[in-house]
Amino acid sequence: MAHLLNVSLCTKIPPKPPLSLTKPSLSIPRFLSLSHSRCANPQVRYTTSHSSSSSSSSVLAKFTFSLFIQQQALILNKQLLEDFAKTGLLALLSVSLFFTDPALAFKGGGPYGSEVTRGQDLTGKDFSGRTLIKQDFKTSILRQANFKGAKLLGASFFDADLTGADLSDADLRSADLSLANVAKVNLSNANLEGALATGNTSFRGSNITGADFTDVPLREDQREYLCKVADGVNPTTGNATRDTLLCN
């Protein structure tokens, strides 16, 4: 016993190694590193490729849809602008016709006279020497108007007031004087061949010296009146006024 105790007391117990605060380095075995690199990277590459493809398809779809929406919007805007322009034009035309003199809603002139002369007050207006073929003077007031030497072939004076107008030397062939007031008018040397003078057309007080009334249909009372004052020869046709009126 004593011997054992002596051995234990004499035996030196090795000192305890000091604690190290340094973090031990962990080395990954080569085979584990290779295994990780071979297995993990393909998965990462596949995931990245699949995500990029899906993202590209989504962007392309959105871009295509956006272009379609823009195209439809442009078409709709164009249609709206066209409809608005048509509506505005019709409205403007309606307003202009509403606020304008009704007589200006149509052209009263013939092919050689573009101004509006129908239903107008043209008292004292000068038309002398003008070419007014088929001009429309229907229902106009033409008192003291000057038509001296004017070319009025086929012109219409239907229901017009020509009181005191000057129609001397005028070419009135085929003109319409139906229902017109031709009182106190100067018709000297005027050519009225084939003119219409039906209805209540009145020539009272008119100067018809040298006028040609060939083929003008007149009421019998008007013919009798004109024969009383008829005189002269028309310088253009060479016909005597009385002969053209078929006076006895």
Coordinates of N, CA and C in Angstrom, one line a residue:
M1 N 0.8 -1.2 0.0 CA 0.0 0.0 0.0 C 0.8 1.2 0.0
A2 N 1.8 1.2 0.9 CA 2.8 2.3 1.0 C 3.5 2.5 -0.3
H3 N 3.8 1.3 -0.9 CA 4.6 1.3 -2.1 C 3.8 2.0 -3.2
L4 N 2.5 1.6 -3.3 CA 1.7 2.2 -4.3 C 1.5 3.7 -4.2
L5 N 1.3 4.1 -2.9 CA 1.2 5.5 -2.6 C 2.4 6.3 -3.1
N6 N 3.5 5.7 -2.8 CA 4.7 6.4 -3.2 C 4.9 6.5 -4.7
V7 N 4.4 5.5 -5.4 CA 4.5 5.6 -6.9 C 3.6 6.7 -7.4
S8 N 2.4 6.8 -6.8 CA 1.5 7.8 -7.3 C 1.9 9.2 -7.0
L9 N 2.6 9.3 -5.8 CA 3.0 10.6 -5.4 C 4.2 11.0 -6.3
C10 N 5.0 10.1 -6.6 CA 6.2 10.4 -7.4 C 5.9 10.6 -8.9
T11 N 4.8 10.1 -9.3 CA 4.5 10.2 -10.7 C 3.9 11.6 -11.0
K12 N 4.5 12.2 -12.0 CA 4.1 13.6 -12.4 C 2.9 13.6 -13.4
I13 N 2.0 14.3 -13.0 CA 0.8 14.4 -13.8 C 1.0 15.5 -14.9
P14 N 0.9 15.1 -16.1 CA 1.2 16.2 -17.1 C 0.2 17.3 -17.1
P15 N 0.8 18.5 -17.3 CA -0.1 19.7 -17.1 C -1.2 19.7 -18.2
K16 N -2.2 20.3 -17.9 CA -3.4 20.5 -18.8 C -3.1 21.5 -19.9
P17 N -3.2 21.1 -21.1 CA -2.9 22.1 -22.2 C -3.8 23.3 -22.1
P18 N -3.2 24.4 -22.4 CA -4.0 25.7 -22.4 C -5.1 25.7 -23.4
L19 N -6.2 26.4 -23.0 CA -7.3 26.5 -23.9 C -7.0 27.5 -25.1
S20 N -7.3 27.0 -26.3 CA -7.0 27.9 -27.5 C -8.3 28.6 -27.9
L21 N -8.2 29.9 -28.1 CA -9.3 30.6 -28.6 C -9.4 30.7 -30.1
T22 N -8.4 30.1 -30.7 CA -8.5 30.2 -32.2 C -9.4 29.2 -32.8
K23 N -10.3 29.6 -33.8 CA -11.3 28.8 -34.4 C -10.6 27.7 -35.2
P24 N -10.9 26.5 -34.9 CA -10.2 25.5 -35.7 C -10.7 25.5 -37.1
S25 N -9.7 25.3 -38.0 CA -10.1 25.3 -39.4 C -10.7 24.0 -39.9
L26 N -11.8 24.1 -40.6 CA -12.5 22.9 -41.1 C -12.2 22.8 -42.5
S27 N -11.6 21.8 -42.9 CA -11.3 21.5 -44.3 C -12.2 20.5 -44.9
I28 N -12.8 20.9 -46.0 CA -13.8 20.0 -46.6 C -13.0 19.1 -47.5
P29 N -13.3 17.8 -47.3 CA -12.6 16.8 -48.1 C -12.8 17.1 -49.6
R30 N -11.8 16.7 -50.4 CA -11.8 17.0 -51.8 C -13.0 16.4 -52.5
F31 N -13.3 15.2 -52.1 CA -14.4 14.5 -52.8 C -15.7 15.1 -52.5
L32 N -15.8 15.7 -51.3 CA -17.1 16.4 -51.0 C -17.2 17.7 -51.8
S33 N -16.1 18.4 -52.0 CA -16.1 19.7 -52.7 C -16.4 19.4 -54.2
L34 N -15.8 18.3 -54.7 CA -16.1 18.0 -56.1 C -17.5 17.6 -56.3
S35 N -18.0 16.8 -55.3 CA -19.4 16.4 -55.4 C -20.4 17.6 -55.4
H36 N -20.0 18.5 -54.5 CA -20.9 19.7 -54.4 C -20.9 20.5 -55.7
S37 N -19.7 20.7 -56.2 CA -19.6 21.5 -57.4 C -20.3 20.8 -58.6
R38 N -20.2 19.5 -58.7 CA -20.8 18.8 -59.8 C -22.3 18.7 -59.7
C39 N -22.8 18.7 -58.5 CA -24.3 18.5 -58.4 C -25.0 19.8 -58.2
A40 N -24.4 20.8 -57.5 CA -25.1 22.0 -57.2 C -25.2 22.9 -58.4
N41 N -24.0 23.1 -59.1 CA -24.0 24.1 -60.2 C -25.0 23.8 -61.3
P42 N -25.1 22.6 -61.8 CA -26.1 22.3 -62.9 C -27.5 22.7 -62.4
Q43 N -27.8 22.5 -61.2 CA -29.1 22.9 -60.7 C -29.3 24.4 -60.8
V44 N -28.3 25.1 -60.4 CA -28.3 26.5 -60.4 C -28.4 27.0 -61.8
R45 N -27.6 26.4 -62.7 CA -27.7 26.8 -64.1 C -29.0 26.6 -64.7
Y46 N -29.6 25.5 -64.5 CA -30.9 25.1 -65.0 C -32.0 26.1 -64.5
T47 N -32.0 26.4 -63.2 CA -33.0 27.3 -62.6 C -32.8 28.7 -63.3
T48 N -31.6 29.1 -63.4 CA -31.4 30.5 -64.0 C -31.9 30.5 -65.5
S49 N -31.6 29.5 -66.3 CA -32.0 29.5 -67.7 C -33.5 29.4 -67.8
H50 N -34.1 28.6 -67.0 CA -35.6 28.5 -67.0 C -36.3 29.8 -66.6
S51 N -35.7 30.5 -65.6 CA -36.3 31.8 -65.2 C -36.1 32.8 -66.2
S52 N -35.0 32.9 -67.0 CA -34.8 33.9 -68.0 C -35.7 33.7 -69.2
S53 N -36.0 32.4 -69.6 CA -36.9 32.1 -70.7 C -38.3 32.6 -70.3
S54 N -38.7 32.3 -69.1 CA -40.1 32.7 -68.7 C -40.2 34.2 -68.7
S55 N -39.2 34.8 -68.2 CA -39.2 36.3 -68.1 C -39.3 36.9 -69.5
S56 N -38.5 36.4 -70.5 CA -38.5 36.9 -71.8 C -39.9 36.8 -72.5
S57 N -40.5 35.6 -72.3 CA -41.8 35.4 -72.9 C -42.8 36.3 -72.3
S58 N -42.7 36.6 -71.0 CA -43.7 37.5 -70.3 C -43.5 38.9 -70.9
V59 N -42.3 39.3 -71.0 CA -42.0 40.7 -71.5 C -42.5 40.8 -73.0
L60 N -42.3 39.8 -73.8 CA -42.7 39.9 -75.2 C -44.3 39.9 -75.3
A61 N -44.9 39.1 -74.4 CA -46.4 39.1 -74.4 C -46.9 40.5 -74.0
K62 N -46.3 41.1 -73.0 CA -46.8 42.4 -72.6 C -46.5 43.5 -73.6
F63 N -45.4 43.4 -74.3 CA -45.1 44.4 -75.4 C -46.0 44.3 -76.6
T64 N -46.4 43.0 -77.0 CA -47.3 42.8 -78.0 C -48.7 43.3 -77.7
F65 N -49.1 43.0 -76.5 CA -50.4 43.5 -76.0 C -50.5 45.0 -76.0
S66 N -49.4 45.7 -75.6 CA -49.3 47.1 -75.5 C -49.4 47.7 -76.9
L67 N -48.7 47.1 -77.9 CA -48.8 47.6 -79.3 C -50.2 47.5 -79.8
F68 N -50.9 46.4 -79.5 CA -52.3 46.2 -79.9 C -53.2 47.2 -79.4
I69 N -53.0 47.5 -78.1 CA -53.9 48.5 -77.4 C -53.6 49.9 -78.1
Q70 N -52.4 50.2 -78.3 CA -52.0 51.5 -78.9 C -52.6 51.7 -80.4
Q71 N -52.6 50.5 -81.1 CA -53.1 50.6 -82.5 C -54.6 50.8 -82.4
Q72 N -55.3 50.1 -81.6 CA -56.8 50.2 -81.4 C -57.1 51.6 -81.0
A73 N -56.3 52.2 -80.1 CA -56.6 53.6 -79.7 C -56.4 54.6 -80.8
L74 N -55.4 54.4 -81.6 CA -55.2 55.3 -82.8 C -56.4 55.2 -83.8
I75 N -56.9 54.0 -84.0 CA -58.0 53.8 -84.9 C -59.2 54.5 -84.4
L76 N -59.5 54.3 -83.1 CA -60.6 54.9 -82.4 C -60.5 56.4 -82.5
N77 N -59.3 57.0 -82.2 CA -59.2 58.4 -82.2 C -59.4 59.0 -83.6
K78 N -58.9 58.3 -84.6 CA -59.1 58.7 -86.0 C -60.6 58.7 -86.4
Q79 N -61.4 57.7 -86.0 CA -62.8 57.7 -86.2 C -63.5 58.8 -85.5
L80 N -63.1 59.0 -84.3 CA -63.7 60.1 -83.5 C -63.5 61.5 -84.1
L81 N -62.2 61.7 -84.6 CA -61.9 62.9 -85.3 C -62.7 63.1 -86.5
E82 N -62.8 62.1 -87.3 CA -63.6 62.2 -88.6 C -65.1 62.5 -88.3
D83 N -65.6 61.8 -87.3 CA -67.0 62.0 -86.9 C -67.2 63.4 -86.4
F84 N -66.3 63.9 -85.6 CA -66.4 65.3 -85.1 C -66.3 66.3 -86.2
A85 N -65.4 66.1 -87.1 CA -65.2 67.0 -88.3 C -66.5 67.1 -89.1
K86 N -67.1 65.9 -89.4 CA -68.4 65.9 -90.2 C -69.5 66.6 -89.4
T87 N -69.6 66.3 -88.1 CA -70.6 66.9 -87.3 C -70.4 68.4 -87.3
G88 N -69.2 68.9 -87.1 CA -68.9 70.3 -87.0 C -69.2 71.0 -88.3
L89 N -68.9 70.4 -89.4 CA -69.2 70.9 -90.8 C -70.7 71.1 -91.0
L90 N -71.4 70.1 -90.6 CA -72.9 70.1 -90.8 C -73.5 71.2 -89.9
A91 N -73.0 71.3 -88.7 CA -73.5 72.3 -87.8 C -73.2 73.7 -88.3
L92 N -72.0 73.9 -88.8 CA -71.6 75.2 -89.3 C -72.4 75.6 -90.5
L93 N -72.7 74.6 -91.4 CA -73.5 74.9 -92.6 C -74.9 75.3 -92.2
S94 N -75.5 74.5 -91.2 CA -76.8 74.8 -90.7 C -76.9 76.2 -90.1
V95 N -75.9 76.6 -89.3 CA -76.0 77.9 -88.7 C -75.8 79.0 -89.7
S96 N -75.0 78.8 -90.7 CA -74.8 79.8 -91.7 C -76.0 80.0 -92.5
L97 N -76.8 78.9 -92.8 CA -78.0 79.1 -93.6 C -79.1 79.7 -92.7
F98 N -79.0 79.4 -91.4 CA -80.1 80.0 -90.5 C -80.0 81.5 -90.3
F99 N -78.7 81.9 -90.2 CA -78.5 83.3 -89.9 C -78.3 84.2 -91.2
T100 N -78.3 83.6 -92.3 CA -78.1 84.3 -93.6 C -79.4 84.6 -94.2
D101 N -79.4 85.7 -95.0 CA -80.6 86.1 -95.7 C -81.1 84.9 -96.5
P102 N -82.4 84.5 -96.4 CA -82.9 83.3 -97.1 C -82.6 83.4 -98.6
A103 N -82.5 84.6 -99.2 CA -82.3 84.7 -100.6 C -80.9 84.2 -101.0
L104 N -80.0 84.2 -100.0 CA -78.6 83.7 -100.3 C -78.4 82.2 -100.1
A105 N -79.5 81.5 -99.8 CA -79.4 80.1 -99.6 C -79.3 79.4 -101.0
F106 N -79.5 80.1 -102.1 CA -79.4 79.5 -103.4 C -78.8 80.5 -104.4
K107 N -78.3 80.1 -105.4 CA -77.8 81.0 -106.4 C -78.9 81.3 -107.4
G108 N -79.1 82.6 -107.6 CA -80.1 83.0 -108.6 C -79.6 83.3 -109.9
G109 N -78.2 83.3 -110.1 CA -77.6 83.6 -111.3 C -77.6 82.5 -112.3
G110 N -77.5 82.8 -113.6 CA -77.4 81.8 -114.7 C -76.0 81.5 -114.9
P111 N -75.7 80.7 -116.0 CA -74.3 80.3 -116.2 C -73.3 81.4 -116.5
Y112 N -73.9 82.6 -116.9 CA -73.0 83.8 -117.1 C -73.1 84.9 -116.1
G113 N -73.9 84.6 -115.0 CA -74.1 85.5 -114.0 C -74.1 84.8 -112.6
S114 N -73.1 84.9 -111.8 CA -73.0 84.2 -110.6 C -73.6 84.8 -109.4
E115 N -73.8 86.2 -109.5 CA -74.4 86.9 -108.3 C -75.8 86.5 -108.0
V116 N -76.2 86.6 -106.8 CA -77.6 86.3 -106.4 C -78.5 87.5 -106.8
T117 N -79.5 87.2 -107.7 CA -80.4 88.2 -108.1 C -81.8 87.8 -108.0
R118 N -82.1 86.7 -107.4 CA -83.5 86.2 -107.2 C -84.0 86.7 -105.8
G119 N -85.2 87.3 -105.9 CA -85.9 87.7 -104.7 C -85.1 88.8 -104.0
Q120 N -84.4 89.7 -104.7 CA -83.7 90.8 -104.1 C -84.2 92.1 -104.5
D121 N -83.9 93.1 -103.6 CA -84.3 94.5 -103.9 C -83.1 95.1 -104.7
L122 N -83.2 95.2 -106.0 CA -82.2 95.7 -106.9 C -82.6 97.0 -107.5
T123 N -83.3 97.8 -106.8 CA -83.8 99.1 -107.3 C -82.6 100.0 -107.8
G124 N -82.7 100.4 -109.0 CA -81.7 101.4 -109.6 C -80.3 100.7 -109.9
K125 N -80.2 99.4 -109.8 CA -78.9 98.8 -110.0 C -78.6 98.8 -111.5
D126 N -77.3 98.9 -111.8 CA -76.8 99.1 -113.2 C -76.4 97.7 -113.8
F127 N -77.1 97.2 -114.7 CA -76.8 96.0 -115.4 C -76.5 96.3 -116.9
S128 N -76.3 97.5 -117.2 CA -76.2 97.9 -118.7 C -75.0 97.2 -119.3
G129 N -75.3 96.7 -120.6 CA -74.2 96.1 -121.4 C -73.7 94.7 -120.9
R130 N -74.3 94.2 -119.8 CA -73.8 93.0 -119.3 C -74.4 91.7 -119.9
T131 N -73.7 90.6 -119.9 CA -74.2 89.4 -120.4 C -74.8 88.6 -119.3
L132 N -76.1 88.5 -119.3 CA -76.8 87.9 -118.2 C -77.8 86.8 -118.7
I133 N -77.2 85.9 -119.5 CA -78.0 84.9 -120.2 C -78.5 83.9 -119.1
K134 N -79.8 83.7 -119.2 CA -80.6 82.8 -118.2 C -80.4 83.2 -116.8
Q135 N -80.2 84.5 -116.6 CA -80.1 85.0 -115.2 C -81.5 85.0 -114.5
D136 N -81.5 84.7 -113.2 CA -82.7 84.5 -112.5 C -83.0 85.8 -111.7
F137 N -84.1 86.5 -112.1 CA -84.5 87.7 -111.4 C -85.9 87.5 -110.8
K138 N -86.3 86.3 -110.6 CA -87.7 86.0 -110.2 C -88.0 86.8 -108.9
T139 N -89.2 87.4 -108.9 CA -89.7 88.1 -107.7 C -88.8 89.2 -107.2
S140 N -87.9 89.7 -108.0 CA -87.0 90.8 -107.5 C -87.6 92.1 -107.8
I141 N -87.2 93.1 -107.0 CA -87.6 94.5 -107.2 C -86.6 95.2 -108.1
L142 N -86.9 95.5 -109.3 CA -86.0 96.1 -110.3 C -86.4 97.5 -110.8
R143 N -87.0 98.2 -109.9 CA -87.5 99.6 -110.3 C -86.3 100.5 -110.7
Q144 N -86.5 101.1 -111.8 CA -85.4 102.0 -112.3 C -84.1 101.4 -112.6
A145 N -84.1 100.0 -112.7 CA -82.8 99.3 -112.9 C -82.4 99.6 -114.4
N146 N -81.1 99.6 -114.7 CA -80.6 99.9 -116.0 C -80.1 98.6 -116.7
F147 N -80.9 98.1 -117.7 CA -80.5 97.0 -118.5 C -80.2 97.3 -119.9
K148 N -79.8 98.6 -120.2 CA -79.6 99.1 -121.5 C -78.5 98.2 -122.2
G149 N -78.9 97.6 -123.4 CA -78.0 96.9 -124.2 C -77.5 95.5 -123.6
A150 N -78.2 95.1 -122.5 CA -77.8 93.9 -121.8 C -78.3 92.6 -122.6
K151 N -77.5 91.5 -122.5 CA -77.9 90.3 -123.2 C -78.6 89.4 -122.1
L152 N -79.9 89.4 -122.3 CA -80.8 88.7 -121.3 C -81.5 87.5 -121.9
L153 N -80.9 86.8 -122.8 CA -81.5 85.6 -123.4 C -81.9 84.6 -122.4
G154 N -83.2 84.2 -122.4 CA -83.7 83.2 -121.4 C -83.7 83.6 -120.0
A155 N -83.5 84.9 -119.7 CA -83.5 85.4 -118.3 C -85.0 85.3 -117.8
S156 N -85.1 85.1 -116.5 CA -86.4 85.1 -115.9 C -86.7 86.3 -115.0
F157 N -87.8 87.0 -115.4 CA -88.3 88.1 -114.6 C -89.7 87.8 -114.1
F158 N -89.9 86.5 -113.8 CA -91.2 86.0 -113.3 C -91.6 86.8 -112.1
D159 N -92.8 87.4 -112.1 CA -93.3 88.1 -111.0 C -92.4 89.2 -110.4
A160 N -91.5 89.8 -111.3 CA -90.6 90.8 -110.9 C -91.3 92.2 -111.1
D161 N -90.8 93.2 -110.4 CA -91.3 94.6 -110.6 C -90.2 95.4 -111.3
L162 N -90.5 95.6 -112.6 CA -89.6 96.3 -113.5 C -90.1 97.8 -113.8
T163 N -90.9 98.3 -112.9 CA -91.4 99.6 -113.1 C -90.3 100.7 -113.3
G164 N -90.4 101.4 -114.5 CA -89.5 102.4 -114.8 C -88.1 102.0 -115.2
A165 N -87.9 100.7 -115.4 CA -86.6 100.2 -115.8 C -86.2 100.5 -117.2
D166 N -84.9 100.5 -117.5 CA -84.5 100.8 -118.9 C -84.0 99.5 -119.5
L167 N -84.8 99.0 -120.5 CA -84.5 97.8 -121.2 C -84.2 98.1 -122.7
S168 N -83.9 99.3 -123.0 CA -83.7 99.7 -124.4 C -82.5 98.9 -125.0
D169 N -82.6 98.5 -126.3 CA -81.6 97.8 -127.0 C -81.2 96.4 -126.3
A170 N -82.0 96.0 -125.4 CA -81.7 94.7 -124.7 C -82.1 93.5 -125.5
D171 N -81.4 92.4 -125.4 CA -81.7 91.2 -126.1 C -82.5 90.3 -125.1
L172 N -83.9 90.3 -125.2 CA -84.8 89.6 -124.3 C -85.4 88.4 -125.0
R173 N -84.7 87.8 -125.9 CA -85.3 86.6 -126.6 C -85.5 85.5 -125.6
S174 N -86.7 84.9 -125.7 CA -87.1 83.8 -124.8 C -87.0 84.1 -123.3
A175 N -87.0 85.4 -123.0 CA -87.1 85.8 -121.6 C -88.5 85.5 -121.0
D176 N -88.6 85.3 -119.7 CA -89.9 85.1 -119.0 C -90.3 86.3 -118.3
L177 N -91.4 87.0 -118.8 CA -91.9 88.2 -118.2 C -93.3 87.9 -117.6
S178 N -93.6 86.6 -117.4 CA -94.9 86.2 -116.8 C -95.1 86.9 -115.5
L179 N -96.3 87.5 -115.3 CA -96.8 88.1 -114.1 C -95.9 89.3 -113.7
A180 N -95.0 89.7 -114.6 CA -94.1 90.9 -114.3 C -94.8 92.2 -114.5
N181 N -94.4 93.2 -113.7 CA -94.9 94.5 -113.9 C -93.9 95.3 -114.8
V182 N -94.3 95.5 -116.1 CA -93.4 96.1 -117.0 C -93.9 97.5 -117.4
A183 N -94.6 98.1 -116.4 CA -95.2 99.5 -116.6 C -94.1 100.5 -116.7
K184 N -94.3 101.5 -117.6 CA -93.4 102.6 -117.7 C -92.0 102.2 -118.0
V185 N -91.8 101.1 -118.7 CA -90.4 100.6 -119.0 C -90.0 101.1 -120.4
N186 N -88.7 101.4 -120.6 CA -88.2 101.8 -121.9 C -87.8 100.5 -122.6
L187 N -88.6 100.1 -123.6 CA -88.3 98.9 -124.4 C -88.0 99.3 -125.8
S188 N -87.5 100.5 -126.0 CA -87.2 100.9 -127.4 C -86.1 100.1 -128.0
N189 N -86.3 99.6 -129.2 CA -85.3 98.7 -129.9 C -85.0 97.4 -129.2
A190 N -85.7 97.0 -128.2 CA -85.5 95.8 -127.6 C -86.0 94.6 -128.4
N191 N -85.3 93.5 -128.3 CA -85.7 92.3 -129.1 C -86.3 91.3 -128.1
L192 N -87.7 91.1 -128.2 CA -88.4 90.2 -127.3 C -88.9 88.9 -128.0
E193 N -88.2 88.5 -129.1 CA -88.7 87.4 -129.8 C -88.8 86.1 -128.9
G194 N -90.0 85.5 -129.0 CA -90.3 84.3 -128.2 C -90.4 84.5 -126.7
A195 N -90.4 85.7 -126.2 CA -90.5 85.9 -124.8 C -91.9 85.6 -124.3
L196 N -92.0 85.2 -123.0 CA -93.3 84.9 -122.4 C -93.8 86.1 -121.6
A197 N -95.1 86.4 -121.9 CA -95.7 87.6 -121.2 C -97.1 87.2 -120.8
T198 N -97.3 86.0 -120.2 CA -98.6 85.5 -119.9 C -99.0 86.0 -118.5
G199 N -100.3 85.8 -118.2 CA -100.8 86.2 -116.9 C -101.1 87.7 -116.9
N200 N -100.9 88.4 -115.8 CA -101.2 89.8 -115.6 C -100.0 90.7 -116.0
T201 N -99.2 90.3 -116.9 CA -98.1 91.2 -117.3 C -98.6 92.5 -117.9
S202 N -98.1 93.6 -117.4 CA -98.6 94.9 -117.8 C -97.5 95.7 -118.4
F203 N -97.8 96.3 -119.6 CA -96.9 97.1 -120.3 C -97.4 98.6 -120.3
R204 N -98.3 98.9 -119.4 CA -98.9 100.3 -119.4 C -97.8 101.3 -119.3
G205 N -97.9 102.3 -120.2 CA -97.0 103.5 -120.1 C -95.6 103.2 -120.6
S206 N -95.4 102.0 -121.2 CA -94.0 101.7 -121.7 C -93.7 102.2 -123.1
N207 N -92.5 102.5 -123.3 CA -92.0 103.0 -124.6 C -91.6 101.7 -125.4
I208 N -92.3 101.4 -126.5 CA -92.0 100.2 -127.3 C -91.6 100.5 -128.7
T209 N -91.1 101.7 -128.9 CA -90.7 102.1 -130.3 C -89.6 101.3 -130.8
G210 N -89.8 100.6 -131.9 CA -88.7 99.8 -132.5 C -88.6 98.4 -131.8
A211 N -89.5 98.1 -130.8 CA -89.4 96.8 -130.1 C -89.9 95.7 -131.0
D212 N -89.3 94.5 -130.9 CA -89.8 93.4 -131.7 C -90.5 92.4 -130.8
F213 N -91.8 92.2 -131.0 CA -92.6 91.3 -130.2 C -93.0 90.0 -131.0
T214 N -92.1 89.6 -131.9 CA -92.4 88.4 -132.7 C -92.6 87.1 -131.7
D215 N -93.8 86.4 -132.0 CA -94.1 85.2 -131.2 C -94.2 85.4 -129.7
V216 N -94.5 86.6 -129.3 CA -94.8 86.9 -127.9 C -96.3 86.7 -127.6
P217 N -96.7 85.7 -126.8 CA -98.1 85.5 -126.5 C -98.6 86.6 -125.5
L218 N -99.5 87.4 -126.0 CA -100.1 88.5 -125.2 C -101.6 88.4 -125.1
R219 N -102.1 88.8 -123.9 CA -103.6 88.9 -123.8 C -104.1 89.9 -124.8
E220 N -105.3 89.7 -125.2 CA -105.9 90.5 -126.3 C -105.9 92.0 -125.9
D221 N -106.3 92.2 -124.6 CA -106.4 93.6 -124.2 C -105.0 94.3 -124.2
Q222 N -103.9 93.5 -123.9 CA -102.6 94.1 -123.9 C -102.1 94.3 -125.4
R223 N -102.5 93.4 -126.3 CA -102.2 93.6 -127.7 C -102.8 94.9 -128.2
E224 N -104.1 95.0 -127.9 CA -104.8 96.2 -128.4 C -104.2 97.5 -127.9
Y225 N -103.8 97.5 -126.6 CA -103.2 98.7 -126.0 C -101.8 99.0 -126.7
L226 N -101.0 97.9 -126.9 CA -99.7 98.1 -127.5 C -99.8 98.6 -129.0
C227 N -100.8 98.1 -129.7 CA -100.9 98.5 -131.1 C -101.2 100.0 -131.2
K228 N -101.8 100.5 -130.1 CA -102.2 102.0 -130.2 C -100.9 102.8 -130.1
V229 N -99.9 102.3 -129.4 CA -98.7 103.1 -129.2 C -97.5 102.6 -130.0
A230 N -97.7 101.5 -130.8 CA -96.6 100.9 -131.5 C -96.1 101.8 -132.6
D231 N -94.7 101.7 -132.8 CA -94.1 102.6 -133.8 C -92.6 102.1 -134.0
G232 N -92.1 102.4 -135.2 CA -90.7 102.1 -135.4 C -90.4 100.7 -135.9
V233 N -89.1 100.5 -136.2 CA -88.6 99.3 -136.8 C -87.4 98.9 -135.9
N234 N -87.3 97.6 -135.6 CA -86.2 97.1 -134.8 C -84.9 97.1 -135.6
P235 N -83.9 97.7 -135.1 CA -82.6 97.9 -135.9 C -81.9 96.5 -136.0
T236 N -82.1 95.6 -135.2 CA -81.4 94.3 -135.2 C -82.1 93.3 -136.2
T237 N -83.5 93.2 -136.1 CA -84.2 92.2 -136.9 C -84.8 92.8 -138.2
G238 N -84.9 94.2 -138.2 CA -85.5 94.8 -139.3 C -87.0 94.7 -139.4
N239 N -87.6 94.2 -138.3 CA -89.1 94.0 -138.3 C -89.8 95.3 -137.7
A240 N -90.9 95.6 -138.3 CA -91.7 96.8 -137.8 C -92.4 96.3 -136.5
T241 N -92.5 97.2 -135.5 CA -93.1 96.8 -134.3 C -94.5 96.4 -134.4
R242 N -95.3 97.2 -135.2 CA -96.7 96.9 -135.4 C -96.9 95.5 -136.1
D243 N -96.0 95.2 -137.0 CA -96.1 93.9 -137.7 C -95.9 92.7 -136.7
T244 N -94.9 92.9 -135.8 CA -94.7 91.9 -134.8 C -95.8 91.7 -133.8
L245 N -96.6 92.8 -133.7 CA -97.7 92.7 -132.7 C -99.0 92.2 -133.4
L246 N -98.9 92.0 -134.7 CA -100.0 91.6 -135.6 C -101.2 92.6 -135.5
C247 N -100.8 93.9 -135.5 CA -101.8 94.9 -135.4 C -102.5 95.0 -136.8
N248 N -103.8 95.4 -136.7 CA -104.6 95.6 -138.0 C -104.2 96.8 -138.7

